[in-house]
Coordinates of C-alpha atoms in Angstrom, one line a residue:
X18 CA 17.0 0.8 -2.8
X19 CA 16.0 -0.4 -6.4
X20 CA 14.3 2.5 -7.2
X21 CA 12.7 1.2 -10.5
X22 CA 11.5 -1.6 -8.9
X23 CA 9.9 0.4 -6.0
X24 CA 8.0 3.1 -8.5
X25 CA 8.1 1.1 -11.8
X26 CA 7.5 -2.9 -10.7
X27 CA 4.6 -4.2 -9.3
X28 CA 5.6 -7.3 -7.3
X29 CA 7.0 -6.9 -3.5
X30 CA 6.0 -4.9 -0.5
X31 CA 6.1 -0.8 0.7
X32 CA 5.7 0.1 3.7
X33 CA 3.4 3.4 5.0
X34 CA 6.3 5.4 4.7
X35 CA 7.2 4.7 1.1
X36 CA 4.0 4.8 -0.3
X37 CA 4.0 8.3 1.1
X38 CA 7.1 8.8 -0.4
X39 CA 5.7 7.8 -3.8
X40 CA 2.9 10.2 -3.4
X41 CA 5.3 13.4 -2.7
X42 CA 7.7 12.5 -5.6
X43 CA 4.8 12.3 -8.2
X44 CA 3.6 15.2 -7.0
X45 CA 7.4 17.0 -7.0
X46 CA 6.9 15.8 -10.9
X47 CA 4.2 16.7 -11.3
X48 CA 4.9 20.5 -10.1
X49 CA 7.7 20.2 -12.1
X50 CA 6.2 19.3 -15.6
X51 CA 4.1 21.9 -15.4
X52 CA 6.4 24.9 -14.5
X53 CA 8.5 23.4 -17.6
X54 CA 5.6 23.5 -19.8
X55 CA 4.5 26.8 -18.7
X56 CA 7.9 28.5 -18.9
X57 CA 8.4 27.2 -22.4
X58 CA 4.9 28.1 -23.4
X59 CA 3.9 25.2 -25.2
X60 CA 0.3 26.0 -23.7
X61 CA -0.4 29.1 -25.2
X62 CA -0.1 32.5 -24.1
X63 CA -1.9 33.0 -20.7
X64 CA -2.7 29.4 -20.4
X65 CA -2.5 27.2 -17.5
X66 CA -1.1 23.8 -17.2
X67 CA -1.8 21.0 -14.1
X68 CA -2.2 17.3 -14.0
X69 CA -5.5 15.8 -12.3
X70 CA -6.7 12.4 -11.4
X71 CA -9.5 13.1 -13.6
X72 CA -7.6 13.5 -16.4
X73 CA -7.0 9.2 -16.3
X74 CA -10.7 9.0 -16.4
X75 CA -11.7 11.5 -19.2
X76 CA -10.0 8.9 -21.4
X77 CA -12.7 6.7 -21.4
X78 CA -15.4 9.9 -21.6
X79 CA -16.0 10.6 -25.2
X80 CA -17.7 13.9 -24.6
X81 CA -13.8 15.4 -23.3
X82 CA -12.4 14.8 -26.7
X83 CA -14.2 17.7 -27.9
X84 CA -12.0 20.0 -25.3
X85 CA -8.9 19.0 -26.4
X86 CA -8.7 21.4 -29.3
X87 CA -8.4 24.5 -27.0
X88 CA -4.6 23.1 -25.7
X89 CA -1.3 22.9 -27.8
X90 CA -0.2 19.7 -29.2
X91 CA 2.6 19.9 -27.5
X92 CA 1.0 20.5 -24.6
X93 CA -1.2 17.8 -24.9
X94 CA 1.9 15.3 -25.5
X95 CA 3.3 16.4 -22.6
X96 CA 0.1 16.6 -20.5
X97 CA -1.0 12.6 -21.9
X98 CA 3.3 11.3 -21.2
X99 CA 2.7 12.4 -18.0
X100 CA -0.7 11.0 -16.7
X101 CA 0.7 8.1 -17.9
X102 CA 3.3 8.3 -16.2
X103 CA 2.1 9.5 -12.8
X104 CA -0.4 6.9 -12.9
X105 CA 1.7 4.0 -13.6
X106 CA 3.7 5.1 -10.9
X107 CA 0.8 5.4 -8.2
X108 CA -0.7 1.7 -9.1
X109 CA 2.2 0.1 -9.1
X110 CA 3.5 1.8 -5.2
X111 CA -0.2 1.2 -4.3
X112 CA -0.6 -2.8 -5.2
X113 CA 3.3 -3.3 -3.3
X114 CA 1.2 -1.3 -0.4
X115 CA -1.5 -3.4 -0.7
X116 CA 0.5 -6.5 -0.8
X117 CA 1.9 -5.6 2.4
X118 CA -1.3 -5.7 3.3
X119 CA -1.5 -9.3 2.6
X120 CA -4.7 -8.0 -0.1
X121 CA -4.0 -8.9 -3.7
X122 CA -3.4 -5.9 -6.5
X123 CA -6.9 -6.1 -7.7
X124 CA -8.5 -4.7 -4.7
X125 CA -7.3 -1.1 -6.9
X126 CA -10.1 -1.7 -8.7
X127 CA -12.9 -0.8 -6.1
X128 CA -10.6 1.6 -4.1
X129 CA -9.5 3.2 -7.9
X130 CA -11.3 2.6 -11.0
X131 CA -14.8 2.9 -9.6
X132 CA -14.8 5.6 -7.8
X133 CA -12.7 7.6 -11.3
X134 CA -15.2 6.3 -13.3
X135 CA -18.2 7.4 -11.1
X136 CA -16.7 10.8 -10.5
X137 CA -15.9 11.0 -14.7
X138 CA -20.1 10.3 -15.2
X139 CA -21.4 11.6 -12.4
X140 CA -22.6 14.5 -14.4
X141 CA -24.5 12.1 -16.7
X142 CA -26.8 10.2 -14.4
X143 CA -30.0 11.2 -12.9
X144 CA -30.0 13.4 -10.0
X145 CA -33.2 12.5 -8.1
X146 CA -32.8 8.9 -8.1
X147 CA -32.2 6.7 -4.8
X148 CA -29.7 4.0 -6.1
X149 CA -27.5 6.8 -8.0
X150 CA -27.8 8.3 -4.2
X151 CA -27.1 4.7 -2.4
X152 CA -24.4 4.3 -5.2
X153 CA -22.5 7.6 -4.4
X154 CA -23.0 6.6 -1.0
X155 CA -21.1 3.0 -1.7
X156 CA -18.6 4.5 -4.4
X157 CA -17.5 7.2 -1.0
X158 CA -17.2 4.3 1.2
X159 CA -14.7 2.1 -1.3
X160 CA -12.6 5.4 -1.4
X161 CA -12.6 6.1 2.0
X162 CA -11.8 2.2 2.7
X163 CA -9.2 2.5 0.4
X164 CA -7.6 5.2 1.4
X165 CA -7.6 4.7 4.5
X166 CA -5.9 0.9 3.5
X167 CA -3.0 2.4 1.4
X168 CA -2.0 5.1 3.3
X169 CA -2.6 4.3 7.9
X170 CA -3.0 1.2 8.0
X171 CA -0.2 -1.4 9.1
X172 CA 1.1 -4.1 6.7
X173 CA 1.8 -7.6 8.1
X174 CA 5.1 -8.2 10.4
X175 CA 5.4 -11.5 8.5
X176 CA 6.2 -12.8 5.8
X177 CA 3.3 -13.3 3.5
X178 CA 2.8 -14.1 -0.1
X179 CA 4.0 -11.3 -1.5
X180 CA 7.4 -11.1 0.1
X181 CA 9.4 -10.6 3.7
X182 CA 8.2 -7.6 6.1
X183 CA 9.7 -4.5 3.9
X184 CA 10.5 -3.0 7.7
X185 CA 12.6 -6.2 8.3
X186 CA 11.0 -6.9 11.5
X187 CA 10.1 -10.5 12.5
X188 CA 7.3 -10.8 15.1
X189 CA 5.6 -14.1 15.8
X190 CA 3.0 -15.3 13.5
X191 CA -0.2 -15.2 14.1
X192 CA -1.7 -18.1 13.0
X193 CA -0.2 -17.7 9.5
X194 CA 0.5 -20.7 6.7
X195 CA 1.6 -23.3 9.2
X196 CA -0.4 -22.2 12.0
X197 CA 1.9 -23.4 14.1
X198 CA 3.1 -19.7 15.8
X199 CA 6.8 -20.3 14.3
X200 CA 9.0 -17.2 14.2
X201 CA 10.6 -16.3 10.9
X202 CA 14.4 -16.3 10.7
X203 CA 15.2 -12.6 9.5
X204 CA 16.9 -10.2 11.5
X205 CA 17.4 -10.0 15.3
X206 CA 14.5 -11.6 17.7
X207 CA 14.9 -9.8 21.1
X208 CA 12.3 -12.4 22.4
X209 CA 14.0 -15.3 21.7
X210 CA 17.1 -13.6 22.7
X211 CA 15.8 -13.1 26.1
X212 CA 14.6 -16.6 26.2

């Protein structure tokens, strides 16, 4: 396995398997950055260190800036390297997985961005109003939808745009490109064998 390509690159296909994969080895780094940065103290004495997903978000949040004065430099370094990092990783696993989906790497903005970005600011919109209601409401669907795209959900058993079946199974098309219920040419066809 090219394991840049599969947690660095952001063309080709994952399967289910090695998107969950992904997940556990940012999250083994995760663990890991943090017990390094805690054990050399580089967050202060009696600090605690951890990455979140909300830390991609508080980017674009000018109110966080004023928080980041309570951490180390170096801590901060570290903590920034490593967001990036992580999440770099996750988008690129997650548009292969979507492109085994046949779905094109832009569908990460409504099952990512928006819901970050509504979670970040959250805080900062009105309470008692309907559409910031019927908007939580939509913004927990897309995340739902989208997880439940990434991570159960099968990819196509063709071919498609994107690249051959990452599970190296051929099964016959269904009504694909040519329409024509042709069976592609990679690996063993016990069907046609029989036949």
């Amino acid at each position: 396995m090219d394991w840049a390509n599969y947690l660095f690159g952001f063309k080709g296909r994952v399967n289910r398997a090695k998107f969950w994969l992904a997940a556990l080895i940012i999250v083994c780094w995760m663990m890991l950055l943090a017990a390094l940065v805690i054990l050399a103290g580089l967050g202060g004495k009696g600090a605690s260190f951890g990455f979140n997903v909300d830390d991609i978000f508080r980017a674009f949040d000018p109110d966080s800036y004023k928080s980041l004065t309570s951490a180390g430099l170096p801590a901060l370094l570290v903590k920034a390297s490593g967001t990036a990092l992580f999440v770099w990783v996750y988008i690129a696993v997650s548009i292969k997985r979507l492109h085994d989906r046949n779905k094109s790497g832009w569908w990460m903005i409504p099952f990512f961005a928006i819901p970050g970005l509504m979670s970040q600011f959250s805080d900062r919109l009105p309470d008692d109003s309907y559409w910031v209601m019927a908007a939580g409401g939509i913004v927990s669907v897309l995340y739902i939808w989208g997880f439940i795209e990434l991570a159960f959900l099968r990819g196509t058993s063709y071919p498609n745009r994107y690249g051959p079946n990452p599970l190296g199974k051929t099964h016959v098309r269904q009504g694909g490109d040519r329409g024509n219920g042709s069976r592609s040419r990679q690996g063993w066809d016990q069907q046609s064998e029989l036949e």
